[in-house]
Structure formats: structure tokens, C-alpha cells
Amino acid sequence: MRILVVDDDRFFRELLTTVLEKHGHTAVSEADPKLALSRFEPGRHDVVLADLLMPGLDGLQLMESIHKVAPQQEVILLTGREDPGLGVNAMRSGASDFLQ
């Protein structure tokens, strides 16, 4: 599986990318969600894993922008915050899944 990881937290981004690669996936990562969006190409990744809360462009905005050019793109939003409302909002907005 080809996975794009977008997270402004360097430690978590690198950890997630390493774990995914150890499980046989091809993972690329980007710290800046605006840069990730500018480099996004429909069909290039099977799934996008994105942090929900990032400066400049949050995970919801990133997902909505991706869905404008690739409506079927799987996007899973992630957060370390314990707020059930975030997950509900993410799923209602079109996330394939939400991990807390």
C-alpha cells in the first residue's frame, strides 16, 4: 500500500512512517500540509494519513482540498487529543476513518 503521512509533529511523522514501512508499505511523509497538498497527485497514494490539528491548514481542510481533485481518495485523520467531537466532525466531513 502507498501511504502519504502528513503531520507537523516530526517525531510522530517519522515514527509512523517507519512503522508503516516495517509492515511492508511504501510511506512518504510531509510536515507542511500546504506543501503536501501542492504535491498531491490523484492515484499516487492508496491512503492519506493526516493529523487533524496542524498550523496553517488543518487536517479537515487538507482532506476537503484533496477530495475536490480526488473525491474517492481515502483519508484517515489522526489526533492525540481526547475529544470525541473531533472524531464525529471528521467522519461527518468525509474522513474514511478517525484515529485518536
mmCIF file of N, CA and C in Angstrom:
data_model
loop_
_atom_site.group_PDB
_atom_site.id
_atom_site.type_symbol
_atom_site.label_atom_id
_atom_site.label_comp_id
_atom_site.label_asym_id
_atom_site.label_seq_id
_atom_site.Cartn_x
_atom_site.Cartn_y
_atom_site.Cartn_z
ATOM 1 N N MET A 1 0.841 -1.168 0.000
ATOM 2 C CA MET A 1 0.000 0.000 0.000
ATOM 3 C C MET A 1 0.896 1.245 0.000
ATOM 4 N N ARG A 2 0.503 2.234 -0.750
ATOM 5 C CA ARG A 2 1.235 3.510 -0.821
ATOM 6 C C ARG A 2 0.514 4.528 0.067
ATOM 7 N N ILE A 3 1.249 5.054 1.035
ATOM 8 C CA ILE A 3 0.633 5.904 2.057
ATOM 9 C C ILE A 3 1.367 7.240 2.146
ATOM 10 N N LEU A 4 0.583 8.311 2.179
ATOM 11 C CA LEU A 4 1.110 9.654 2.410
ATOM 12 C C LEU A 4 0.783 10.040 3.841
ATOM 13 N N VAL A 5 1.817 10.380 4.616
ATOM 14 C CA VAL A 5 1.661 10.791 6.015
ATOM 15 C C VAL A 5 1.898 12.299 6.088
ATOM 16 N N VAL A 6 0.927 13.026 6.620
ATOM 17 C CA VAL A 6 1.057 14.481 6.767
ATOM 18 C C VAL A 6 0.858 14.822 8.236
ATOM 19 N N ASP A 7 1.930 15.280 8.866
ATOM 20 C CA ASP A 7 1.876 15.624 10.289
ATOM 21 C C ASP A 7 2.983 16.614 10.600
ATOM 22 N N ASP A 8 2.655 17.680 11.291
ATOM 23 C CA ASP A 8 3.656 18.698 11.626
ATOM 24 C C ASP A 8 4.555 18.272 12.777
ATOM 25 N N ASP A 9 4.183 17.224 13.502
ATOM 26 C CA ASP A 9 4.992 16.718 14.613
ATOM 27 C C ASP A 9 6.039 15.754 14.061
ATOM 28 N N ARG A 10 7.285 16.188 14.056
ATOM 29 C CA ARG A 10 8.366 15.415 13.436
ATOM 30 C C ARG A 10 8.497 14.007 14.024
ATOM 31 N N PHE A 11 8.485 13.916 15.344
ATOM 32 C CA PHE A 11 8.649 12.614 15.987
ATOM 33 C C PHE A 11 7.563 11.637 15.545
ATOM 34 N N PHE A 12 6.301 12.055 15.643
ATOM 35 C CA PHE A 12 5.201 11.168 15.293
ATOM 36 C C PHE A 12 5.212 10.831 13.798
ATOM 37 N N ARG A 13 5.491 11.822 12.949
ATOM 38 C CA ARG A 13 5.538 11.618 11.499
ATOM 39 C C ARG A 13 6.594 10.571 11.143
ATOM 40 N N GLU A 14 7.792 10.710 11.710
ATOM 41 C CA GLU A 14 8.864 9.761 11.404
ATOM 42 C C GLU A 14 8.583 8.383 11.998
ATOM 43 N N LEU A 15 8.021 8.345 13.199
ATOM 44 C CA LEU A 15 7.666 7.074 13.814
ATOM 45 C C LEU A 15 6.617 6.334 12.978
ATOM 46 N N LEU A 16 5.577 7.031 12.597
ATOM 47 C CA LEU A 16 4.507 6.418 11.809
ATOM 48 C C LEU A 16 5.029 5.928 10.462
ATOM 49 N N THR A 17 5.851 6.717 9.811
ATOM 50 C CA THR A 17 6.423 6.323 8.519
ATOM 51 C C THR A 17 7.278 5.068 8.675
ATOM 52 N N THR A 18 8.095 5.022 9.713
ATOM 53 C CA THR A 18 8.952 3.860 9.960
ATOM 54 C C THR A 18 8.131 2.606 10.223
ATOM 55 N N VAL A 19 7.118 2.721 11.064
ATOM 56 C CA VAL A 19 6.266 1.565 11.380
ATOM 57 C C VAL A 19 5.556 1.062 10.128
ATOM 58 N N LEU A 20 5.034 1.965 9.326
ATOM 59 C CA LEU A 20 4.343 1.571 8.089
ATOM 60 C C LEU A 20 5.290 0.837 7.145
ATOM 61 N N GLU A 21 6.506 1.356 6.999
ATOM 62 C CA GLU A 21 7.483 0.725 6.110
ATOM 63 C C GLU A 21 7.897 -0.650 6.631
ATOM 64 N N LYS A 22 8.011 -0.800 7.948
ATOM 65 C CA LYS A 22 8.362 -2.101 8.531
ATOM 66 C C LYS A 22 7.272 -3.137 8.280
ATOM 67 N N HIS A 23 6.063 -2.673 8.039
ATOM 68 C CA HIS A 23 4.950 -3.574 7.748
ATOM 69 C C HIS A 23 4.715 -3.731 6.246
ATOM 70 N N GLY A 24 5.698 -3.320 5.443
ATOM 71 C CA GLY A 24 5.653 -3.571 4.013
ATOM 72 C C GLY A 24 4.994 -2.511 3.150
ATOM 73 N N HIS A 25 4.628 -1.389 3.748
ATOM 74 C CA HIS A 25 4.004 -0.324 2.969
ATOM 75 C C HIS A 25 5.056 0.639 2.434
ATOM 76 N N THR A 26 4.693 1.348 1.395
ATOM 77 C CA THR A 26 5.525 2.432 0.896
ATOM 78 C C THR A 26 4.956 3.706 1.499
ATOM 79 N N ALA A 27 5.738 4.372 2.332
ATOM 80 C CA ALA A 27 5.254 5.564 3.019
ATOM 81 C C ALA A 27 6.162 6.747 2.725
ATOM 82 N N VAL A 28 5.530 7.854 2.390
ATOM 83 C CA VAL A 28 6.247 9.119 2.254
ATOM 84 C C VAL A 28 5.586 10.092 3.220
ATOM 85 N N SER A 29 6.358 11.056 3.688
ATOM 86 C CA SER A 29 5.795 11.968 4.676
ATOM 87 C C SER A 29 6.087 13.411 4.317
ATOM 88 N N GLU A 30 5.244 14.264 4.863
ATOM 89 C CA GLU A 30 5.381 15.699 4.656
ATOM 90 C C GLU A 30 4.964 16.403 5.940
ATOM 91 N N ALA A 31 5.767 17.380 6.364
ATOM 92 C CA ALA A 31 5.477 18.136 7.584
ATOM 93 C C ALA A 31 4.484 19.264 7.333
ATOM 94 N N ASP A 32 4.537 19.850 6.165
ATOM 95 C CA ASP A 32 3.737 21.024 5.832
ATOM 96 C C ASP A 32 2.512 20.602 5.018
ATOM 97 N N PRO A 33 1.306 20.770 5.563
ATOM 98 C CA PRO A 33 0.116 20.337 4.840
ATOM 99 C C PRO A 33 -0.103 21.086 3.526
ATOM 100 N N LYS A 34 0.292 22.351 3.467
ATOM 101 C CA LYS A 34 0.147 23.103 2.211
ATOM 102 C C LYS A 34 1.071 22.543 1.141
ATOM 103 N N LEU A 35 2.275 22.173 1.534
ATOM 104 C CA LEU A 35 3.218 21.572 0.594
ATOM 105 C C LEU A 35 2.723 20.196 0.158
ATOM 106 N N ALA A 36 2.197 19.427 1.103
ATOM 107 C CA ALA A 36 1.645 18.103 0.770
ATOM 108 C C ALA A 36 0.518 18.251 -0.243
ATOM 109 N N LEU A 37 -0.334 19.234 -0.066
ATOM 110 C CA LEU A 37 -1.438 19.458 -0.990
ATOM 111 C C LEU A 37 -0.934 19.865 -2.371
ATOM 112 N N SER A 38 0.083 20.725 -2.410
ATOM 113 C CA SER A 38 0.606 21.170 -3.706
ATOM 114 C C SER A 38 1.278 20.030 -4.464
ATOM 115 N N ARG A 39 1.768 19.028 -3.747
ATOM 116 C CA ARG A 39 2.433 17.879 -4.370
ATOM 117 C C ARG A 39 1.494 16.685 -4.573
ATOM 118 N N PHE A 40 0.269 16.789 -4.060
ATOM 119 C CA PHE A 40 -0.674 15.673 -4.148
ATOM 120 C C PHE A 40 -1.053 15.403 -5.605
ATOM 121 N N GLU A 41 -1.025 14.130 -5.967
ATOM 122 C CA GLU A 41 -1.443 13.694 -7.300
ATOM 123 C C GLU A 41 -2.467 12.579 -7.139
ATOM 124 N N PRO A 42 -3.660 12.740 -7.716
ATOM 125 C CA PRO A 42 -4.672 11.686 -7.609
ATOM 126 C C PRO A 42 -4.124 10.341 -8.102
ATOM 127 N N GLY A 43 -4.420 9.290 -7.359
ATOM 128 C CA GLY A 43 -3.999 7.948 -7.730
ATOM 129 C C GLY A 43 -2.595 7.565 -7.294
ATOM 130 N N ARG A 44 -1.847 8.497 -6.781
ATOM 131 C CA ARG A 44 -0.463 8.212 -6.383
ATOM 132 C C ARG A 44 -0.386 7.461 -5.049
ATOM 133 N N HIS A 45 -1.342 7.722 -4.165
ATOM 134 C CA HIS A 45 -1.349 7.088 -2.841
ATOM 135 C C HIS A 45 -2.670 6.364 -2.634
ATOM 136 N N ASP A 46 -2.596 5.231 -1.965
ATOM 137 C CA ASP A 46 -3.806 4.488 -1.644
ATOM 138 C C ASP A 46 -4.564 5.150 -0.493
ATOM 139 N N VAL A 47 -3.814 5.731 0.418
ATOM 140 C CA VAL A 47 -4.428 6.382 1.569
ATOM 141 C C VAL A 47 -3.563 7.553 2.031
ATOM 142 N N VAL A 48 -4.231 8.554 2.577
ATOM 143 C CA VAL A 48 -3.551 9.702 3.184
ATOM 144 C C VAL A 48 -3.858 9.644 4.678
ATOM 145 N N LEU A 49 -2.814 9.671 5.495
ATOM 146 C CA LEU A 49 -2.957 9.770 6.947
ATOM 147 C C LEU A 49 -2.556 11.183 7.331
ATOM 148 N N ALA A 50 -3.471 11.931 7.922
ATOM 149 C CA ALA A 50 -3.180 13.330 8.225
ATOM 150 C C ALA A 50 -3.575 13.683 9.649
ATOM 151 N N ASP A 51 -2.709 14.437 10.289
ATOM 152 C CA ASP A 51 -3.004 14.970 11.615
ATOM 153 C C ASP A 51 -4.186 15.924 11.483
ATOM 154 N N LEU A 52 -5.087 15.871 12.418
ATOM 155 C CA LEU A 52 -6.253 16.741 12.376
ATOM 156 C C LEU A 52 -5.885 18.184 12.694
ATOM 157 N N LEU A 53 -5.002 18.380 13.661
ATOM 158 C CA LEU A 53 -4.679 19.733 14.111
ATOM 159 C C LEU A 53 -3.259 20.114 13.706
ATOM 160 N N MET A 54 -3.173 20.938 12.667
ATOM 161 C CA MET A 54 -1.881 21.430 12.168
ATOM 162 C C MET A 54 -2.021 22.921 11.892
ATOM 163 N N PRO A 55 -0.933 23.663 12.019
ATOM 164 C CA PRO A 55 -0.996 25.100 11.738
ATOM 165 C C PRO A 55 -1.086 25.371 10.232
ATOM 166 N N GLY A 56 -1.780 26.435 9.896
ATOM 167 C CA GLY A 56 -1.856 26.861 8.502
ATOM 168 C C GLY A 56 -2.981 26.206 7.731
ATOM 169 N N LEU A 57 -3.026 24.886 7.759
ATOM 170 C CA LEU A 57 -4.049 24.123 7.052
ATOM 171 C C LEU A 57 -4.289 22.872 7.893
ATOM 172 N N ASP A 58 -5.458 22.775 8.508
ATOM 173 C CA ASP A 58 -5.680 21.615 9.373
ATOM 174 C C ASP A 58 -6.069 20.390 8.548
ATOM 175 N N GLY A 59 -6.175 19.254 9.225
ATOM 176 C CA GLY A 59 -6.466 18.010 8.534
ATOM 177 C C GLY A 59 -7.792 18.012 7.795
ATOM 178 N N LEU A 60 -8.807 18.647 8.360
ATOM 179 C CA LEU A 60 -10.104 18.738 7.675
ATOM 180 C C LEU A 60 -9.989 19.538 6.391
ATOM 181 N N GLN A 61 -9.307 20.660 6.449
ATOM 182 C CA GLN A 61 -9.126 21.495 5.259
ATOM 183 C C GLN A 61 -8.308 20.766 4.203
ATOM 184 N N LEU A 62 -7.271 20.066 4.650
ATOM 185 C CA LEU A 62 -6.456 19.278 3.730
ATOM 186 C C LEU A 62 -7.318 18.218 3.051
ATOM 187 N N MET A 63 -8.103 17.494 3.827
ATOM 188 C CA MET A 63 -8.963 16.453 3.275
ATOM 189 C C MET A 63 -9.967 17.034 2.277
ATOM 190 N N GLU A 64 -10.588 18.127 2.629
ATOM 191 C CA GLU A 64 -11.563 18.751 1.735
ATOM 192 C C GLU A 64 -10.914 19.185 0.425
ATOM 193 N N SER A 65 -9.707 19.710 0.488
ATOM 194 C CA SER A 65 -8.991 20.121 -0.721
ATOM 195 C C SER A 65 -8.614 18.910 -1.570
ATOM 196 N N ILE A 66 -8.190 17.839 -0.928
ATOM 197 C CA ILE A 66 -7.856 16.610 -1.645
ATOM 198 C C ILE A 66 -9.097 16.040 -2.319
ATOM 199 N N HIS A 67 -10.217 16.038 -1.612
ATOM 200 C CA HIS A 67 -11.456 15.482 -2.165
ATOM 201 C C HIS A 67 -11.994 16.293 -3.340
ATOM 202 N N LYS A 68 -11.602 17.550 -3.461
ATOM 203 C CA LYS A 68 -12.013 18.350 -4.619
ATOM 204 C C LYS A 68 -11.384 17.823 -5.900
ATOM 205 N N VAL A 69 -10.157 17.327 -5.813
ATOM 206 C CA VAL A 69 -9.467 16.819 -7.011
ATOM 207 C C VAL A 69 -9.514 15.292 -7.107
ATOM 208 N N ALA A 70 -9.770 14.627 -5.977
ATOM 209 C CA ALA A 70 -9.818 13.163 -5.942
ATOM 210 C C ALA A 70 -10.898 12.737 -4.943
ATOM 211 N N PRO A 71 -12.170 12.799 -5.333
ATOM 212 C CA PRO A 71 -13.270 12.545 -4.407
ATOM 213 C C PRO A 71 -13.242 11.179 -3.726
ATOM 214 N N GLN A 72 -12.652 10.189 -4.359
ATOM 215 C CA GLN A 72 -12.629 8.842 -3.797
ATOM 216 C C GLN A 72 -11.392 8.555 -2.941
ATOM 217 N N GLN A 73 -10.508 9.547 -2.791
ATOM 218 C CA GLN A 73 -9.276 9.337 -2.037
ATOM 219 C C GLN A 73 -9.581 8.994 -0.578
ATOM 220 N N GLU A 74 -8.993 7.905 -0.100
ATOM 221 C CA GLU A 74 -9.131 7.516 1.297
ATOM 222 C C GLU A 74 -8.278 8.460 2.143
ATOM 223 N N VAL A 75 -8.892 9.095 3.124
ATOM 224 C CA VAL A 75 -8.179 9.983 4.049
ATOM 225 C C VAL A 75 -8.552 9.576 5.469
ATOM 226 N N ILE A 76 -7.543 9.252 6.253
ATOM 227 C CA ILE A 76 -7.737 8.919 7.662
ATOM 228 C C ILE A 76 -7.129 10.047 8.481
ATOM 229 N N LEU A 77 -7.935 10.633 9.349
ATOM 230 C CA LEU A 77 -7.464 11.734 10.183
ATOM 231 C C LEU A 77 -7.065 11.204 11.550
ATOM 232 N N LEU A 78 -6.007 11.798 12.102
ATOM 233 C CA LEU A 78 -5.423 11.363 13.372
ATOM 234 C C LEU A 78 -5.345 12.537 14.336
ATOM 235 N N THR A 79 -5.447 12.248 15.621
ATOM 236 C CA THR A 79 -5.197 13.277 16.617
ATOM 237 C C THR A 79 -4.797 12.643 17.942
ATOM 238 N N GLY A 80 -4.067 13.379 18.723
ATOM 239 C CA GLY A 80 -3.693 12.936 20.054
ATOM 240 C C GLY A 80 -4.621 13.511 21.111
ATOM 241 N N ARG A 81 -5.536 14.356 20.700
ATOM 242 C CA ARG A 81 -6.460 14.981 21.648
ATOM 243 C C ARG A 81 -7.623 14.050 21.970
ATOM 244 N N GLU A 82 -8.049 14.098 23.212
ATOM 245 C CA GLU A 82 -9.166 13.262 23.646
ATOM 246 C C GLU A 82 -10.451 14.076 23.629
ATOM 247 N N ASP A 83 -11.026 14.179 22.443
ATOM 248 C CA ASP A 83 -12.274 14.922 22.268
ATOM 249 C C ASP A 83 -13.134 14.144 21.278
ATOM 250 N N PRO A 84 -14.155 13.436 21.764
ATOM 251 C CA PRO A 84 -14.994 12.624 20.882
ATOM 252 C C PRO A 84 -15.640 13.438 19.762
ATOM 253 N N GLY A 85 -15.874 14.701 20.009
ATOM 254 C CA GLY A 85 -16.478 15.564 18.993
ATOM 255 C C GLY A 85 -15.611 15.721 17.754
ATOM 256 N N LEU A 86 -14.298 15.662 17.945
ATOM 257 C CA LEU A 86 -13.393 15.774 16.796
ATOM 258 C C LEU A 86 -13.605 14.619 15.815
ATOM 259 N N GLY A 87 -13.746 13.420 16.353
ATOM 260 C CA GLY A 87 -13.955 12.249 15.509
ATOM 261 C C GLY A 87 -15.280 12.295 14.781
ATOM 262 N N VAL A 88 -16.309 12.701 15.479
ATOM 263 C CA VAL A 88 -17.639 12.818 14.867
ATOM 264 C C VAL A 88 -17.588 13.825 13.732
ATOM 265 N N ASN A 89 -16.981 14.959 13.978
ATOM 266 C CA ASN A 89 -16.872 16.001 12.948
ATOM 267 C C ASN A 89 -16.053 15.515 11.754
ATOM 268 N N ALA A 90 -14.956 14.810 12.012
ATOM 269 C CA ALA A 90 -14.108 14.294 10.936
ATOM 270 C C ALA A 90 -14.884 13.320 10.054
ATOM 271 N N MET A 91 -15.605 12.410 10.667
ATOM 272 C CA MET A 91 -16.363 11.415 9.906
ATOM 273 C C MET A 91 -17.501 12.068 9.126
ATOM 274 N N ARG A 92 -18.169 13.031 9.712
ATOM 275 C CA ARG A 92 -19.249 13.741 9.005
ATOM 276 C C ARG A 92 -18.709 14.557 7.834
ATOM 277 N N SER A 93 -17.459 14.968 7.950
ATOM 278 C CA SER A 93 -16.841 15.776 6.887
ATOM 279 C C SER A 93 -16.290 14.951 5.749
ATOM 280 N N GLY A 94 -16.287 13.619 5.902
ATOM 281 C CA GLY A 94 -15.857 12.778 4.802
ATOM 282 C C GLY A 94 -14.615 11.945 5.024
ATOM 283 N N ALA A 95 -14.099 11.926 6.246
ATOM 284 C CA ALA A 95 -12.919 11.095 6.529
ATOM 285 C C ALA A 95 -13.296 9.615 6.393
ATOM 286 N N SER A 96 -12.372 8.828 5.881
ATOM 287 C CA SER A 96 -12.595 7.382 5.778
ATOM 288 C C SER A 96 -12.596 6.755 7.161
ATOM 289 N N ASP A 97 -11.787 7.332 8.051
ATOM 290 C CA ASP A 97 -11.727 6.849 9.424
ATOM 291 C C ASP A 97 -11.077 7.938 10.269
ATOM 292 N N PHE A 98 -11.123 7.752 11.569
ATOM 293 C CA PHE A 98 -10.556 8.714 12.505
ATOM 294 C C PHE A 98 -9.897 7.933 13.617
ATOM 295 N N LEU A 99 -8.630 8.231 13.881
ATOM 296 C CA LEU A 99 -7.889 7.540 14.936
ATOM 297 C C LEU A 99 -7.478 8.541 15.996
ATOM 298 N N GLN A 100 -7.769 8.196 17.227
ATOM 299 C CA GLN A 100 -7.449 9.083 18.330
ATOM 300 C C GLN A 100 -6.339 8.502 19.144
#
